[in-house]
CSV table of C-alpha atoms in Angstrom, one decimal:
chain,number,residue,atom,x,y,z
A,1,MET,CA,47.4,26.4,-43.3
A,2,THR,CA,45.8,22.9,-42.4
A,3,VAL,CA,45.1,20.6,-45.4
A,4,ASN,CA,42.6,17.9,-44.7
A,5,ILE,CA,42.9,15.0,-47.2
A,6,ILE,CA,39.6,12.9,-47.0
A,7,PHE,CA,40.0,9.6,-48.9
A,8,VAL,CA,37.9,6.5,-49.2
A,9,GLY,CA,39.8,3.3,-48.9
A,10,ASN,CA,43.2,2.7,-47.5
A,11,LEU,CA,46.6,2.3,-49.2
A,12,LYS,CA,47.3,-1.3,-50.1
A,13,GLU,CA,50.6,-1.0,-51.6
A,14,SER,CA,53.6,-0.2,-49.4
A,15,PHE,CA,55.3,2.0,-52.0
A,16,PHE,CA,52.2,4.2,-52.2
A,17,GLU,CA,52.3,4.4,-48.4
A,18,GLU,CA,55.9,5.4,-48.4
A,19,ALA,CA,55.3,7.9,-51.2
A,20,VAL,CA,52.6,9.5,-49.1
A,21,ARG,CA,54.8,9.6,-46.1
A,22,GLU,CA,57.6,11.2,-48.0
A,23,TYR,CA,55.7,14.2,-49.2
A,24,GLU,CA,53.9,14.5,-46.0
A,25,LYS,CA,57.5,14.9,-44.5
A,26,ARG,CA,58.4,17.5,-47.1
A,27,LEU,CA,55.1,19.4,-46.6
A,28,GLY,CA,55.9,19.6,-42.9
A,29,ALA,CA,57.7,22.9,-43.4
A,30,TYR,CA,54.6,24.3,-45.3
A,31,CYS,CA,51.5,23.0,-43.8
A,32,LYS,CA,49.8,20.5,-41.5
A,33,ILE,CA,48.4,17.5,-43.3
A,34,ASN,CA,45.5,16.0,-41.7
A,35,ASN,CA,44.5,12.6,-43.0
A,36,ILE,CA,40.8,11.5,-42.6
A,37,TYR,CA,40.1,8.0,-43.7
A,38,ILE,CA,36.7,6.8,-44.8
A,39,LYS,CA,35.9,3.0,-45.0
A,40,GLU,CA,35.2,1.8,-48.4
A,41,GLN,CA,31.9,0.0,-48.6
A,42,ARG,CA,32.1,-3.7,-49.9
A,43,MET,CA,30.2,-4.3,-53.3
A,44,SER,CA,29.2,-7.3,-55.1
A,45,GLU,CA,31.2,-8.5,-58.1
A,46,LYS,CA,29.1,-6.9,-60.7
A,47,PRO,CA,27.3,-4.2,-58.8
A,48,SER,CA,24.1,-2.7,-60.2
A,49,GLU,CA,23.6,1.0,-60.8
A,50,ALA,CA,21.3,1.0,-57.6
A,51,GLU,CA,24.0,-0.8,-55.7
A,52,ILE,CA,26.7,1.7,-56.6
A,53,ALA,CA,24.3,4.5,-55.9
A,54,ALA,CA,23.6,3.2,-52.4
A,55,THR,CA,27.4,2.6,-51.8
A,56,LEU,CA,28.3,6.2,-52.8
A,57,LYS,CA,25.4,7.5,-50.7
A,58,LYS,CA,26.9,5.6,-47.5
A,59,GLU,CA,30.4,6.6,-48.2
A,60,GLY,CA,29.2,10.2,-48.8
A,61,ASP,CA,27.3,10.4,-45.5
A,62,GLN,CA,30.6,9.5,-43.7
A,63,ILE,CA,32.5,12.0,-45.8
A,64,LEU,CA,29.9,14.8,-45.1
A,65,ALA,CA,30.0,14.0,-41.2
A,66,ALA,CA,33.9,14.1,-41.4
A,67,LEU,CA,34.2,17.3,-43.6
A,68,PRO,CA,35.5,20.1,-41.6
A,69,SER,CA,32.8,22.7,-42.1
A,70,ARG,CA,34.9,25.9,-42.0
A,71,SER,CA,37.3,24.5,-44.5
A,72,TYR,CA,37.5,25.4,-48.3
A,73,LYS,CA,36.2,22.2,-49.7
A,74,ILE,CA,37.6,20.8,-53.1
A,75,ALA,CA,36.2,17.6,-54.7
A,76,LEU,CA,38.3,15.5,-57.0
A,77,CYS,CA,36.2,14.3,-59.8
A,78,VAL,CA,36.7,13.7,-63.5
A,79,GLU,CA,34.2,16.3,-64.5
A,80,GLY,CA,35.8,19.0,-62.4
A,81,LYS,CA,37.9,21.9,-63.7
A,82,GLN,CA,41.4,21.3,-64.8
A,83,LEU,CA,44.2,23.4,-63.7
A,84,THR,CA,47.8,23.9,-64.4
A,85,SER,CA,50.1,23.5,-61.4
A,86,GLU,CA,50.4,27.3,-61.1
A,87,GLY,CA,46.6,27.6,-61.3
A,88,PHE,CA,46.4,24.9,-58.5
A,89,ALA,CA,49.0,27.0,-56.4
A,90,ASP,CA,46.5,30.1,-56.7
A,91,VAL,CA,43.8,28.0,-55.2
A,92,PHE,CA,45.8,28.1,-51.9
A,93,GLU,CA,46.6,31.7,-52.2
A,94,SER,CA,43.1,32.7,-52.9
A,95,ALA,CA,41.6,30.5,-50.2
A,96,ALA,CA,44.1,32.1,-47.7
A,97,ASN,CA,43.1,35.6,-49.0
A,98,ASN,CA,39.5,34.8,-48.5
A,99,GLY,CA,40.2,34.1,-44.8
A,100,TYR,CA,40.4,30.2,-44.9
A,101,ASN,CA,43.1,28.5,-42.9
A,102,GLU,CA,41.9,25.1,-43.7
A,103,ILE,CA,41.4,23.3,-47.1
A,104,SER,CA,39.9,20.0,-47.7
A,105,PHE,CA,40.4,17.6,-50.6
A,106,ILE,CA,38.0,14.7,-51.0
A,107,ILE,CA,39.2,11.6,-53.1
A,108,GLY,CA,36.3,9.3,-53.7
A,109,SER,CA,36.5,5.4,-54.0
A,110,SER,CA,36.9,3.6,-57.3
A,111,CYS,CA,33.1,4.6,-58.0
A,112,GLY,CA,33.6,8.3,-57.4
A,113,LEU,CA,31.7,10.5,-55.0
A,114,SER,CA,28.1,11.2,-54.3
A,115,HIS,CA,26.2,14.1,-55.7
A,116,GLU,CA,25.7,15.3,-52.1
A,117,VAL,CA,29.4,15.4,-51.4
A,118,LYS,CA,30.1,17.3,-54.8
A,119,ALA,CA,27.3,19.7,-53.9
A,120,ALA,CA,28.6,20.5,-50.5
A,121,CYS,CA,32.1,21.3,-51.9
A,122,ASP,CA,33.3,24.8,-53.0
A,123,LYS,CA,35.2,23.5,-56.0
A,124,ARG,CA,35.5,20.5,-58.4
A,125,LEU,CA,38.9,19.6,-59.6
A,126,SER,CA,39.9,17.3,-62.2
A,127,VAL,CA,43.6,16.2,-62.5
A,128,SER,CA,43.3,14.2,-65.7
A,129,MET,CA,40.8,12.7,-68.2
A,130,MET,CA,42.2,9.4,-67.1
A,131,THR,CA,41.1,7.3,-64.3
A,132,PHE,CA,43.7,6.7,-61.6
A,133,PRO,CA,43.4,4.3,-58.7
A,134,HIS,CA,42.6,6.3,-55.7
A,135,ARG,CA,45.8,5.3,-53.9
A,136,LEU,CA,48.0,6.8,-56.8
A,137,MET,CA,45.5,9.7,-56.7
A,138,ARG,CA,46.7,10.5,-53.0
A,139,VAL,CA,50.3,10.5,-54.2
A,140,ILE,CA,49.6,12.8,-57.1
A,141,LEU,CA,47.7,15.2,-55.0
A,142,LEU,CA,50.2,15.5,-52.3
A,143,GLU,CA,53.0,16.0,-54.8
A,144,GLN,CA,50.9,18.8,-56.4
A,145,ILE,CA,50.2,20.3,-53.0
A,146,TYR,CA,54.1,20.4,-52.3
A,147,ARG,CA,54.7,21.7,-55.8
A,148,ALA,CA,52.0,24.4,-55.1
A,149,GLN,CA,53.7,25.5,-51.8
A,150,ASN,CA,57.0,25.7,-53.7
A,151,ILE,CA,55.6,27.8,-56.4
A,152,LEU,CA,54.1,30.1,-53.8
A,153,GLY,CA,57.2,30.3,-51.8
A,154,GLY,CA,59.5,30.9,-55.0
A,155,GLY,CA,61.3,27.5,-54.5
A,156,LYS,CA,63.4,25.7,-57.1
A,157,TYR,CA,61.2,22.5,-57.2
A,158,HIS,CA,58.9,23.6,-59.9
A,159,LYS,CA,60.7,24.7,-63.0
B,1,MET,CA,53.2,-6.3,-78.1
B,2,THR,CA,56.4,-4.8,-77.0
B,3,VAL,CA,56.1,-1.3,-75.1
B,4,ASN,CA,59.3,0.7,-75.1
B,5,ILE,CA,59.4,3.3,-72.2
B,6,ILE,CA,62.1,5.8,-73.0
B,7,PHE,CA,62.7,8.3,-70.2
B,8,VAL,CA,65.4,10.8,-69.3
B,9,GLY,CA,66.7,10.7,-65.8
B,10,ASN,CA,66.5,7.9,-63.4
B,11,LEU,CA,64.3,7.0,-60.3
B,12,LYS,CA,65.8,8.5,-57.3
B,13,GLU,CA,63.0,7.4,-54.9
B,14,SER,CA,62.9,3.8,-53.9
B,15,PHE,CA,59.1,3.9,-53.8
B,16,PHE,CA,58.7,5.0,-57.3
B,17,GLU,CA,61.3,2.3,-58.2
B,18,GLU,CA,59.1,-0.2,-56.5
B,19,ALA,CA,55.8,1.0,-58.0
B,20,VAL,CA,57.4,0.7,-61.4
B,21,ARG,CA,58.6,-2.8,-60.7
B,22,GLU,CA,55.1,-3.8,-59.5
B,23,TYR,CA,53.3,-2.6,-62.6
B,24,GLU,CA,55.9,-4.2,-64.7
B,25,LYS,CA,55.4,-7.5,-63.1
B,26,ARG,CA,51.6,-7.2,-63.4
B,27,LEU,CA,52.1,-6.2,-67.1
B,28,GLY,CA,54.1,-9.4,-67.7
B,29,ALA,CA,50.9,-11.2,-68.7
B,30,TYR,CA,50.0,-8.8,-71.4
B,31,CYS,CA,53.3,-7.3,-73.0
B,32,LYS,CA,56.9,-6.9,-72.7
B,33,ILE,CA,58.1,-3.6,-71.2
B,34,ASN,CA,61.4,-2.4,-72.5
B,35,ASN,CA,63.1,0.3,-70.6
B,36,ILE,CA,65.4,2.7,-72.4
B,37,TYR,CA,67.2,5.1,-70.1
B,38,ILE,CA,68.6,8.4,-71.3
B,39,LYS,CA,71.0,10.2,-69.1
B,40,GLU,CA,69.7,13.7,-67.9
B,41,GLN,CA,72.0,16.6,-68.9
B,42,ARG,CA,73.2,18.7,-66.0
B,43,MET,CA,72.2,22.3,-66.0
B,44,SER,CA,73.2,25.3,-64.1
B,45,GLU,CA,71.0,26.6,-61.2
B,46,LYS,CA,69.2,29.2,-63.2
B,47,PRO,CA,69.6,28.1,-66.8
B,48,SER,CA,69.1,30.5,-69.6
B,49,GLU,CA,66.6,29.8,-72.5
B,50,ALA,CA,69.6,29.0,-74.7
B,51,GLU,CA,70.9,26.5,-72.2
B,52,ILE,CA,67.7,24.8,-71.7
B,53,ALA,CA,67.4,24.5,-75.5
B,54,ALA,CA,70.9,23.2,-75.9
B,55,THR,CA,70.2,20.6,-73.2
B,56,LEU,CA,66.9,19.5,-74.8
B,57,LYS,CA,68.8,19.1,-78.1
B,58,LYS,CA,71.5,16.9,-76.6
B,59,GLU,CA,68.9,14.7,-74.8
B,60,GLY,CA,66.8,14.7,-77.8
B,61,ASP,CA,69.6,13.4,-79.9
B,62,GLN,CA,70.1,10.5,-77.6
B,63,ILE,CA,66.3,9.8,-77.6
B,64,LEU,CA,66.2,9.7,-81.4
B,65,ALA,CA,69.2,7.4,-81.6
B,66,ALA,CA,67.5,5.1,-79.1
B,67,LEU,CA,64.0,5.4,-80.6
B,68,PRO,CA,63.0,1.9,-82.2
B,69,SER,CA,62.1,3.1,-85.7
B,70,ARG,CA,59.6,0.6,-86.5
B,71,SER,CA,57.4,1.4,-83.4
B,72,TYR,CA,54.4,3.6,-82.9
B,73,LYS,CA,55.9,6.6,-81.1
B,74,ILE,CA,54.0,8.6,-78.6
B,75,ALA,CA,55.6,11.6,-77.0
B,76,LEU,CA,54.2,12.7,-73.6
B,77,CYS,CA,54.0,16.4,-73.5
B,78,VAL,CA,51.7,18.9,-71.8
B,79,GLU,CA,50.5,20.3,-75.2
B,80,GLY,CA,49.6,16.9,-76.3
B,81,LYS,CA,46.0,15.5,-76.6
B,82,GLN,CA,44.3,14.3,-73.5
B,83,LEU,CA,42.5,10.8,-73.6
B,84,THR,CA,40.4,9.0,-71.3
B,85,SER,CA,41.6,5.6,-70.1
B,86,GLU,CA,39.4,3.9,-72.6
B,87,GLY,CA,40.6,6.2,-75.2
B,88,PHE,CA,44.2,5.4,-74.2
B,89,ALA,CA,43.3,1.7,-74.6
B,90,ASP,CA,42.1,2.3,-78.1
B,91,VAL,CA,45.6,3.6,-79.0
B,92,PHE,CA,47.0,0.2,-78.4
B,93,GLU,CA,44.2,-1.6,-80.3
B,94,SER,CA,44.5,0.9,-83.3
B,95,ALA,CA,48.3,0.5,-83.2
B,96,ALA,CA,48.0,-3.3,-83.4
B,97,ASN,CA,45.3,-3.1,-86.1
B,98,ASN,CA,47.7,-0.9,-88.1
B,99,GLY,CA,50.4,-3.7,-88.0
B,100,TYR,CA,52.5,-2.3,-85.2
B,101,ASN,CA,53.8,-4.8,-82.6
B,102,GLU,CA,55.9,-2.2,-80.8
B,103,ILE,CA,54.9,1.0,-79.2
B,104,SER,CA,57.1,3.6,-77.7
B,105,PHE,CA,56.5,6.2,-75.1
B,106,ILE,CA,58.9,9.1,-74.5
B,107,ILE,CA,59.0,10.9,-71.1
B,108,GLY,CA,61.2,14.1,-71.2
B,109,SER,CA,63.2,15.4,-68.4
B,110,SER,CA,61.9,18.3,-66.1
B,111,CYS,CA,62.3,20.7,-69.2
B,112,GLY,CA,60.4,18.5,-71.5
B,113,LEU,CA,61.2,17.3,-74.9
B,114,SER,CA,63.0,18.8,-78.0
B,115,HIS,CA,61.0,19.7,-81.0
B,116,GLU,CA,62.9,17.1,-83.0
B,117,VAL,CA,61.7,14.4,-80.7
B,118,LYS,CA,58.1,15.6,-80.8
B,119,ALA,CA,58.3,15.9,-84.6
B,120,ALA,CA,59.5,12.4,-84.9
B,121,CYS,CA,56.6,11.1,-82.9
B,122,ASP,CA,53.3,9.7,-84.3
B,123,LYS,CA,51.3,11.1,-81.5
B,124,ARG,CA,51.5,13.6,-78.6
B,125,LEU,CA,49.9,12.7,-75.4
B,126,SER,CA,49.1,14.8,-72.5
B,127,VAL,CA,48.0,13.1,-69.1
B,128,SER,CA,47.2,16.4,-67.3
B,129,MET,CA,47.7,20.1,-67.4
B,130,MET,CA,49.5,19.7,-64.2
B,131,THR,CA,53.4,19.2,-64.2
B,132,PHE,CA,54.3,16.0,-62.6
B,133,PRO,CA,58.0,14.8,-61.9
B,134,HIS,CA,59.0,12.6,-64.6
B,135,ARG,CA,59.6,9.8,-61.9
B,136,LEU,CA,56.0,9.9,-61.0
B,137,MET,CA,55.1,10.2,-64.8
B,138,ARG,CA,56.5,6.8,-65.2
B,139,VAL,CA,54.4,5.2,-62.5
B,140,ILE,CA,51.2,6.9,-63.9
B,141,LEU,CA,52.0,5.8,-67.4
B,142,LEU,CA,52.6,2.2,-66.4
B,143,GLU,CA,49.4,2.1,-64.5
B,144,GLN,CA,47.6,3.5,-67.5
B,145,ILE,CA,49.2,0.8,-69.7
B,146,TYR,CA,48.0,-1.8,-67.2
B,147,ARG,CA,44.6,-0.3,-67.1
B,148,ALA,CA,44.5,-0.2,-70.9
B,149,GLN,CA,45.3,-3.8,-71.0
B,150,ASN,CA,42.7,-4.7,-68.7
B,151,ILE,CA,40.1,-2.6,-70.4
B,152,LEU,CA,40.9,-4.4,-73.7
B,153,GLY,CA,40.9,-7.9,-72.1
B,154,GLY,CA,37.7,-7.1,-70.3
B,155,GLY,CA,39.3,-7.5,-66.9
B,156,LYS,CA,37.8,-6.2,-63.6
B,157,TYR,CA,40.6,-3.8,-62.8
B,158,HIS,CA,39.0,-0.8,-64.6
B,159,LYS,CA,35.5,0.1,-63.4
């Protein structure tokens, strides 16, 4: 299985970068992680609704252009469905059972994702009602993917 | 406000340690973070229900002995109530309005928290339906506390 992680904006903090590298290393035994970086658009200090919408549209166009079309596509957004770690593991199993050998996760910028991106996805997933920085979200997502592979493989990581 | 973070088991990964230090530094302007470390009990490879219960009881006794009695006490557990980041910020405001100058958060070990600990708390909070490692949970909690202080202070961190 190839797992594409599409994210807007890069990691600023070295500790988040190191955490991402560590989980990618651990995941090496299970799947191929393919990072797709989308440049975050600059906004003014106090952006208007219209400016935010225009920014999301621009970022969204880049995401849609980069999104591997034959993958099972999951948008991370607060209004998505929450799953337990076991339920999240089932997503991988069911994607594989449905003939997918590629899953794409999309993490938006601090303003979220455009409607077009969400509409192009097969699933909307919410991790929490809380708002996390997108850098931390990448760490959380990778840890959950690692946990999912362990759950499916009967490993001891998830108790 | 003093914020006590009571956690079972230490940070193994240096990047989580660094992340915790960074958020503690950022929080320095807002509150005093007081870390209270509880030693994780060793368990066998495949612990029975009884062994898990005994372990939680032992860890729980240590937590209860360390728990500052005059603080507003919050247990982090999956069956707790989920809040948005704004709702989480309200917890700090409402605790202050009710005369508390100390809040305690309790993060359990991989097996959770004992009933006694949960019963001793004023609130049960759930961050996600997903299971996170307790080390990552410390980072998430500190980031949310930092976000909460920014929300209350009208900062630009939370959009």
